[in-house]
mmCIF file of C-alpha atoms in Angstrom:
data_model
loop_
_atom_site.group_PDB
_atom_site.id
_atom_site.type_symbol
_atom_site.label_atom_id
_atom_site.label_comp_id
_atom_site.label_asym_id
_atom_site.label_seq_id
_atom_site.Cartn_x
_atom_site.Cartn_y
_atom_site.Cartn_z
ATOM 1 C CA MET A 196 -92.497 259.872 78.137
ATOM 2 C CA ILE A 197 -89.456 261.294 79.711
ATOM 3 C CA LYS A 198 -89.924 262.012 83.679
ATOM 4 C CA GLY A 199 -86.627 263.228 84.689
ATOM 5 C CA VAL A 200 -83.013 261.613 85.431
ATOM 6 C CA GLY A 201 -83.251 258.573 87.505
ATOM 7 C CA HIS A 202 -79.306 257.912 87.929
ATOM 8 C CA ILE A 203 -75.987 259.442 87.246
ATOM 9 C CA GLY A 204 -73.930 256.497 86.831
ATOM 10 C CA ILE A 205 -70.319 256.167 87.935
ATOM 11 C CA ALA A 206 -67.648 254.436 86.836
ATOM 12 C CA VAL A 207 -64.748 253.223 89.305
ATOM 13 C CA SER A 208 -61.854 251.026 89.656
ATOM 14 C CA ASN A 209 -62.494 250.577 93.627
ATOM 15 C CA ILE A 210 -66.232 250.527 94.616
ATOM 16 C CA GLU A 211 -65.029 250.515 98.215
ATOM 17 C CA GLU A 212 -63.449 253.372 98.623
ATOM 18 C CA ILE A 213 -65.507 255.785 96.302
ATOM 19 C CA LEU A 214 -68.812 254.633 98.771
ATOM 20 C CA SER A 215 -66.253 255.335 101.679
ATOM 21 C CA SER A 216 -65.888 258.487 100.710
ATOM 22 C CA LEU A 217 -69.563 259.572 99.304
ATOM 23 C CA SER A 218 -70.813 257.875 102.858
ATOM 24 C CA LYS A 219 -68.036 260.138 104.651
ATOM 25 C CA ILE A 220 -69.530 263.348 102.776
ATOM 26 C CA LEU A 221 -73.287 262.194 102.985
ATOM 27 C CA GLY A 222 -73.028 261.384 106.606
ATOM 28 C CA ILE A 223 -74.687 258.004 106.258
ATOM 29 C CA SER A 224 -73.972 254.519 106.482
ATOM 30 C CA PRO A 225 -72.095 252.548 103.014
ATOM 31 C CA PRO A 226 -74.661 251.467 101.094
ATOM 32 C CA PRO A 227 -74.836 247.392 100.233
ATOM 33 C CA ILE A 228 -72.766 246.527 97.141
ATOM 34 C CA ARG A 229 -74.140 244.074 94.437
ATOM 35 C CA ASP A 230 -72.326 241.523 92.863
ATOM 36 C CA VAL A 231 -73.268 240.511 89.767
ATOM 37 C CA PRO A 232 -70.857 237.648 88.792
ATOM 38 C CA GLU A 233 -71.912 237.151 85.308
ATOM 39 C CA ARG A 234 -71.229 240.749 84.338
ATOM 40 C CA LYS A 235 -68.187 241.055 86.498
ATOM 41 C CA LEU A 236 -69.478 244.114 88.050
ATOM 42 C CA LYS A 237 -70.364 245.290 91.727
ATOM 43 C CA VAL A 238 -73.169 247.931 91.641
ATOM 44 C CA SER A 239 -74.406 250.473 94.432
ATOM 45 C CA VAL A 240 -76.777 253.287 94.365
ATOM 46 C CA VAL A 241 -76.767 255.962 96.689
ATOM 47 C CA SER A 242 -80.260 258.140 96.638
ATOM 48 C CA ILE A 243 -79.285 261.809 97.652
ATOM 49 C CA GLY A 244 -83.035 263.667 97.394
ATOM 50 C CA GLY A 245 -84.214 261.299 95.090
ATOM 51 C CA MET A 246 -82.073 260.961 92.623
ATOM 52 C CA GLY A 247 -79.529 258.073 92.194
ATOM 53 C CA LEU A 248 -75.628 258.180 91.995
ATOM 54 C CA GLU A 249 -75.150 254.331 90.500
ATOM 55 C CA ILE A 250 -71.666 253.398 91.576
ATOM 56 C CA ILE A 251 -70.165 250.885 88.862
ATOM 57 C CA GLU A 252 -66.999 248.395 89.306
ATOM 58 C CA ASP A 253 -66.145 246.639 86.644
ATOM 59 C CA TYR A 254 -63.897 243.700 87.271
ATOM 60 C CA SER A 255 -63.594 242.156 84.063
ATOM 61 C CA GLY A 256 -60.675 243.863 82.887
ATOM 62 C CA GLU A 257 -62.147 244.510 78.980
ATOM 63 C CA GLY A 258 -65.929 245.304 80.005
ATOM 64 C CA GLN A 259 -67.140 248.795 78.602
ATOM 65 C CA PHE A 260 -66.587 250.400 82.570
ATOM 66 C CA ALA A 261 -63.167 248.693 82.806
ATOM 67 C CA LYS A 262 -61.713 250.405 79.507
ATOM 68 C CA PHE A 263 -63.376 253.538 80.526
ATOM 69 C CA VAL A 264 -61.732 253.398 83.729
ATOM 70 C CA ARG A 265 -58.457 252.220 82.427
ATOM 71 C CA GLU A 266 -58.326 255.520 79.877
ATOM 72 C CA ARG A 267 -59.988 258.280 82.394
ATOM 73 C CA GLY A 268 -59.327 257.253 85.994
ATOM 74 C CA ASN A 269 -62.793 257.268 88.025
ATOM 75 C CA ALA A 270 -65.498 259.330 86.340
ATOM 76 C CA ILE A 271 -68.610 259.556 85.718
ATOM 77 C CA HIS A 272 -70.170 257.934 83.442
ATOM 78 C CA HIS A 273 -73.751 258.271 81.565
ATOM 79 C CA ILE A 274 -76.644 260.342 82.501
ATOM 80 C CA CYS A 275 -79.904 258.266 82.806
ATOM 81 C CA LEU A 276 -83.557 259.542 82.070
ATOM 82 C CA LEU A 277 -86.430 257.633 83.626
ATOM 83 C CA THR A 278 -88.783 257.049 81.353
ATOM 84 C CA ASP A 279 -92.429 255.637 82.077
ATOM 85 C CA GLN A 280 -92.544 253.839 79.144
ATOM 86 C CA ILE A 281 -89.404 252.705 77.646
ATOM 87 C CA GLU A 282 -90.300 250.869 74.338
ATOM 88 C CA ALA A 283 -92.526 254.192 73.322
ATOM 89 C CA ASP A 284 -90.052 256.566 73.956
ATOM 90 C CA ILE A 285 -87.744 254.864 71.946
ATOM 91 C CA GLU A 286 -89.543 255.037 69.000
ATOM 92 C CA LEU A 287 -90.438 258.388 69.407
ATOM 93 C CA LEU A 288 -86.304 259.387 69.740
ATOM 94 C CA LYS A 289 -85.934 257.475 66.693
ATOM 95 C CA SER A 290 -88.587 259.411 64.763
ATOM 96 C CA ARG A 291 -87.112 262.334 66.159
ATOM 97 C CA GLY A 292 -83.621 261.319 63.985
ATOM 98 C CA ILE A 293 -82.140 260.166 67.290
ATOM 99 C CA GLU A 294 -79.911 256.852 66.860
ATOM 100 C CA MET A 295 -80.092 254.368 69.549
ATOM 101 C CA ALA A 296 -77.022 251.526 70.533
ATOM 102 C CA ASP A 297 -79.900 249.504 71.880
ATOM 103 C CA PRO A 298 -82.713 249.996 69.222
ATOM 104 C CA LYS A 299 -84.961 247.660 71.598
ATOM 105 C CA PRO A 300 -85.253 247.765 75.505
ATOM 106 C CA LYS A 301 -82.413 245.298 77.211
ATOM 107 C CA ILE A 302 -82.091 244.138 80.948
ATOM 108 C CA GLY A 303 -79.860 246.123 83.008
ATOM 109 C CA VAL A 304 -77.740 245.312 85.623
ATOM 110 C CA ARG A 305 -80.479 246.259 87.647
ATOM 111 C CA GLY A 306 -82.428 243.852 86.370
ATOM 112 C CA LYS A 307 -84.865 247.050 84.665
ATOM 113 C CA LYS A 308 -85.451 247.494 81.284
ATOM 114 C CA ILE A 309 -83.166 249.885 79.888
ATOM 115 C CA ALA A 310 -81.711 251.318 76.358
ATOM 116 C CA PHE A 311 -78.530 253.204 75.636
ATOM 117 C CA ALA A 312 -78.408 255.930 72.884
ATOM 118 C CA ALA A 313 -76.146 256.102 70.354
ATOM 119 C CA PRO A 314 -72.851 257.809 71.337
ATOM 120 C CA SER A 315 -73.604 260.782 68.666
ATOM 121 C CA ALA A 316 -76.901 261.252 69.824
ATOM 122 C CA LEU A 317 -75.772 263.447 72.879
ATOM 123 C CA ASN A 318 -72.441 264.312 70.819
ATOM 124 C CA GLY A 319 -70.084 261.832 72.781
ATOM 125 C CA ILE A 320 -72.144 262.119 76.250
ATOM 126 C CA THR A 321 -73.351 258.513 77.042
ATOM 127 C CA LEU A 322 -77.080 258.526 77.361
ATOM 128 C CA GLU A 323 -79.192 255.871 78.879
ATOM 129 C CA LEU A 324 -82.972 255.301 79.433
ATOM 130 C CA SER A 325 -84.493 252.904 81.750
ATOM 131 C CA GLU A 326 -87.697 252.171 83.660
ATOM 132 C CA PRO A 327 -88.061 253.382 86.900
ATOM 133 C CA MET B 215 -77.687 270.777 104.543
ATOM 134 C CA ILE B 216 -77.254 268.637 101.882
ATOM 135 C CA LYS B 217 -81.314 268.672 99.702
ATOM 136 C CA GLY B 218 -80.161 266.920 96.489
ATOM 137 C CA VAL B 219 -78.310 267.436 93.574
ATOM 138 C CA GLY B 220 -78.795 270.132 92.078
ATOM 139 C CA HIS B 221 -77.523 270.210 89.050
ATOM 140 C CA ILE B 222 -75.073 267.854 86.301
ATOM 141 C CA GLY B 223 -72.253 270.156 84.755
ATOM 142 C CA ILE B 224 -71.344 269.000 81.080
ATOM 143 C CA ALA B 225 -68.189 270.536 79.254
ATOM 144 C CA VAL B 226 -68.265 270.498 75.922
ATOM 145 C CA SER B 227 -66.574 271.780 73.113
ATOM 146 C CA ASN B 228 -69.547 273.414 70.759
ATOM 147 C CA ILE B 229 -72.428 274.149 73.089
ATOM 148 C CA GLU B 230 -74.807 275.264 70.147
ATOM 149 C CA GLU B 231 -74.213 271.600 69.052
ATOM 150 C CA ILE B 232 -75.260 269.825 72.108
ATOM 151 C CA LEU B 233 -78.229 272.128 72.967
ATOM 152 C CA SER B 234 -79.510 271.172 69.395
ATOM 153 C CA SER B 235 -79.364 267.521 70.391
ATOM 154 C CA LEU B 236 -80.601 268.137 73.911
ATOM 155 C CA SER B 237 -83.498 269.512 72.269
ATOM 156 C CA LYS B 238 -84.277 267.336 69.851
ATOM 157 C CA ILE B 239 -83.657 264.475 72.330
ATOM 158 C CA LEU B 240 -86.173 266.331 75.174
ATOM 159 C CA GLY B 241 -88.747 267.813 72.373
ATOM 160 C CA ILE B 242 -88.155 271.595 73.622
ATOM 161 C CA SER B 243 -86.854 274.906 71.963
ATOM 162 C CA PRO B 244 -82.920 275.312 72.179
ATOM 163 C CA PRO B 245 -82.660 276.855 75.436
ATOM 164 C CA PRO B 246 -80.660 280.621 75.914
ATOM 165 C CA ILE B 247 -76.790 280.315 76.475
ATOM 166 C CA ARG B 248 -75.550 283.274 78.365
ATOM 167 C CA ASP B 249 -72.051 284.459 77.645
ATOM 168 C CA VAL B 250 -69.795 285.341 80.175
ATOM 169 C CA PRO B 251 -66.989 287.269 78.914
ATOM 170 C CA GLU B 252 -64.856 287.818 81.439
ATOM 171 C CA ARG B 253 -64.165 283.994 82.228
ATOM 172 C CA LYS B 254 -65.183 283.306 78.518
ATOM 173 C CA LEU B 255 -67.206 280.822 78.925
ATOM 174 C CA LYS B 256 -71.021 280.171 77.396
ATOM 175 C CA VAL B 257 -73.213 278.999 79.445
ATOM 176 C CA SER B 258 -77.019 277.165 79.802
ATOM 177 C CA VAL B 259 -78.924 275.191 81.949
ATOM 178 C CA VAL B 260 -81.363 272.163 80.209
ATOM 179 C CA SER B 261 -84.351 271.869 83.232
ATOM 180 C CA ILE B 262 -85.244 267.973 83.297
ATOM 181 C CA GLY B 263 -88.113 266.893 85.958
ATOM 182 C CA GLY B 264 -86.230 269.544 88.623
ATOM 183 C CA MET B 265 -82.783 268.869 88.078
ATOM 184 C CA GLY B 266 -80.191 271.084 85.781
ATOM 185 C CA LEU B 267 -77.883 270.467 83.375
ATOM 186 C CA GLU B 268 -75.361 272.277 83.092
ATOM 187 C CA ILE B 269 -73.716 272.903 79.373
ATOM 188 C CA ILE B 270 -70.521 274.838 79.644
ATOM 189 C CA GLU B 271 -68.354 275.683 76.448
ATOM 190 C CA ASP B 272 -65.071 277.324 77.729
ATOM 191 C CA TYR B 273 -63.445 278.953 74.909
ATOM 192 C CA SER B 274 -60.367 280.533 76.730
ATOM 193 C CA GLY B 275 -58.451 277.719 75.506
ATOM 194 C CA GLU B 276 -56.992 276.999 78.729
ATOM 195 C CA GLY B 277 -59.268 277.650 80.929
ATOM 196 C CA GLN B 278 -59.905 274.233 83.352
ATOM 197 C CA PHE B 279 -63.195 273.061 80.992
ATOM 198 C CA ALA B 280 -61.083 273.658 78.289
ATOM 199 C CA LYS B 281 -58.533 271.377 79.352
ATOM 200 C CA PHE B 282 -61.324 268.958 80.055
ATOM 201 C CA VAL B 283 -62.437 268.683 76.981
ATOM 202 C CA ARG B 284 -59.131 268.716 74.800
ATOM 203 C CA GLU B 285 -58.343 265.541 76.917
ATOM 204 C CA ARG B 286 -61.486 263.802 77.126
ATOM 205 C CA GLY B 287 -63.890 265.114 74.340
ATOM 206 C CA ASN B 288 -67.165 265.929 75.436
ATOM 207 C CA ALA B 289 -67.378 265.136 78.471
ATOM 208 C CA ILE B 290 -69.834 264.843 82.029
ATOM 209 C CA HIS B 291 -67.443 267.412 84.368
ATOM 210 C CA HIS B 292 -69.275 267.413 88.020
ATOM 211 C CA ILE B 293 -71.818 266.634 89.704
ATOM 212 C CA CYS B 294 -73.127 269.921 92.199
ATOM 213 C CA LEU B 295 -74.827 269.434 95.576
ATOM 214 C CA LEU B 296 -77.590 271.689 96.591
ATOM 215 C CA THR B 297 -76.936 273.387 99.967
ATOM 216 C CA ASP B 298 -79.131 275.440 101.803
ATOM 217 C CA GLN B 299 -76.134 276.986 103.895
ATOM 218 C CA ILE B 300 -73.212 276.739 101.957
ATOM 219 C CA GLU B 301 -70.394 277.983 104.520
ATOM 220 C CA ALA B 302 -72.190 275.638 106.887
ATOM 221 C CA ASP B 303 -71.811 273.038 104.725
ATOM 222 C CA ILE B 304 -68.008 273.426 104.068
ATOM 223 C CA GLU B 305 -67.130 273.343 107.711
ATOM 224 C CA LEU B 306 -69.414 270.447 108.343
ATOM 225 C CA LEU B 307 -67.556 268.364 105.366
ATOM 226 C CA LYS B 308 -64.225 269.725 106.737
ATOM 227 C CA SER B 309 -65.102 268.564 110.024
ATOM 228 C CA ARG B 310 -65.380 264.905 108.394
ATOM 229 C CA GLY B 311 -62.154 265.217 106.785
ATOM 230 C CA ILE B 312 -63.546 266.232 103.910
ATOM 231 C CA GLU B 313 -60.207 268.442 101.786
ATOM 232 C CA MET B 314 -62.309 271.304 100.268
ATOM 233 C CA ALA B 315 -60.483 272.768 96.664
ATOM 234 C CA ASP B 316 -62.459 276.192 97.536
ATOM 235 C CA PRO B 317 -62.644 276.204 101.298
ATOM 236 C CA LYS B 318 -64.832 279.381 101.313
ATOM 237 C CA PRO B 319 -67.518 279.635 98.941
ATOM 238 C CA LYS B 320 -66.967 281.796 95.751
ATOM 239 C CA ILE B 321 -69.297 283.237 92.647
ATOM 240 C CA GLY B 322 -69.500 280.602 90.586
ATOM 241 C CA VAL B 323 -70.176 281.366 86.356
ATOM 242 C CA ARG B 324 -74.439 282.017 87.827
ATOM 243 C CA GLY B 325 -74.023 284.502 90.179
ATOM 244 C CA LYS B 326 -74.889 281.932 93.272
ATOM 245 C CA LYS B 327 -72.503 280.811 95.944
ATOM 246 C CA ILE B 328 -70.736 277.717 95.397
ATOM 247 C CA ALA B 329 -67.406 276.098 96.146
ATOM 248 C CA PHE B 330 -65.668 272.613 94.703
ATOM 249 C CA ALA B 331 -64.317 269.873 96.963
ATOM 250 C CA ALA B 332 -60.665 268.802 96.311
ATOM 251 C CA PRO B 333 -60.509 266.171 93.750
ATOM 252 C CA SER B 334 -59.379 263.276 96.646
ATOM 253 C CA ALA B 335 -62.788 264.279 98.248
ATOM 254 C CA LEU B 336 -64.534 262.123 95.814
ATOM 255 C CA ASN B 337 -61.718 259.854 94.497
ATOM 256 C CA GLY B 338 -61.512 261.754 91.438
ATOM 257 C CA ILE B 339 -64.771 262.725 90.930
ATOM 258 C CA THR B 340 -65.647 266.532 90.710
ATOM 259 C CA LEU B 341 -67.826 267.319 92.840
ATOM 260 C CA GLU B 342 -69.320 271.104 93.650
ATOM 261 C CA LEU B 343 -71.608 272.585 96.271
ATOM 262 C CA SER B 344 -73.881 275.398 95.191
ATOM 263 C CA GLU B 345 -76.880 277.413 97.013
ATOM 264 C CA PRO B 346 -80.214 276.666 95.045
#
């Protein structure tokens, strides 16, 4: 069952810079940055009132987030819906005619089971499902 | 004080189409659409677990949301932080060196006091403050 919005994914060219701005806005210490060298990503999550802002820097030069930032600059990349049963919710969405980019869950950059819907599912807006 | 993320603003070229997709994904009836003819905007809010997705169609052809959609297609436009005292939080942000596009609150499309930060405030990501 879909429980709510878990996080918003924001793709950026320089994660340190945006975390510095975000910390200043929220009056918090800059959160830790996790490097995921096998995917050439740096990731950090800032929680605001229970919802996460997932900041992603893709330093591969060619990954989906790097391409996205090259086209748009720093920008909000996706909305992630929380599900307590990702396999069941994928099947439910498919039964409603929603096309999934990931018809089976895969392991996301934060080690959770995730699945992306196809771009057509929400008219070009990128939608992710994730376990909590 | 900033209480959390109130909504995510999504700018689209056709509000009926995306609401139809969103309703299918969430298994809900399509929510009402409010027309704001003086701003040439159609607006609808879908609540997911307490957080809003604010869908905006700008049919002015020249407003900020129309330009945004022309450049990017349907896309996530902004993050709105909830504040219980918008004037005080604007002053707090300014005292931290955050530049505001709206240094005083104005009335948003949903009749609430809102204020946008300058694009530089969050490295190009559009940030809004709003009363609940």
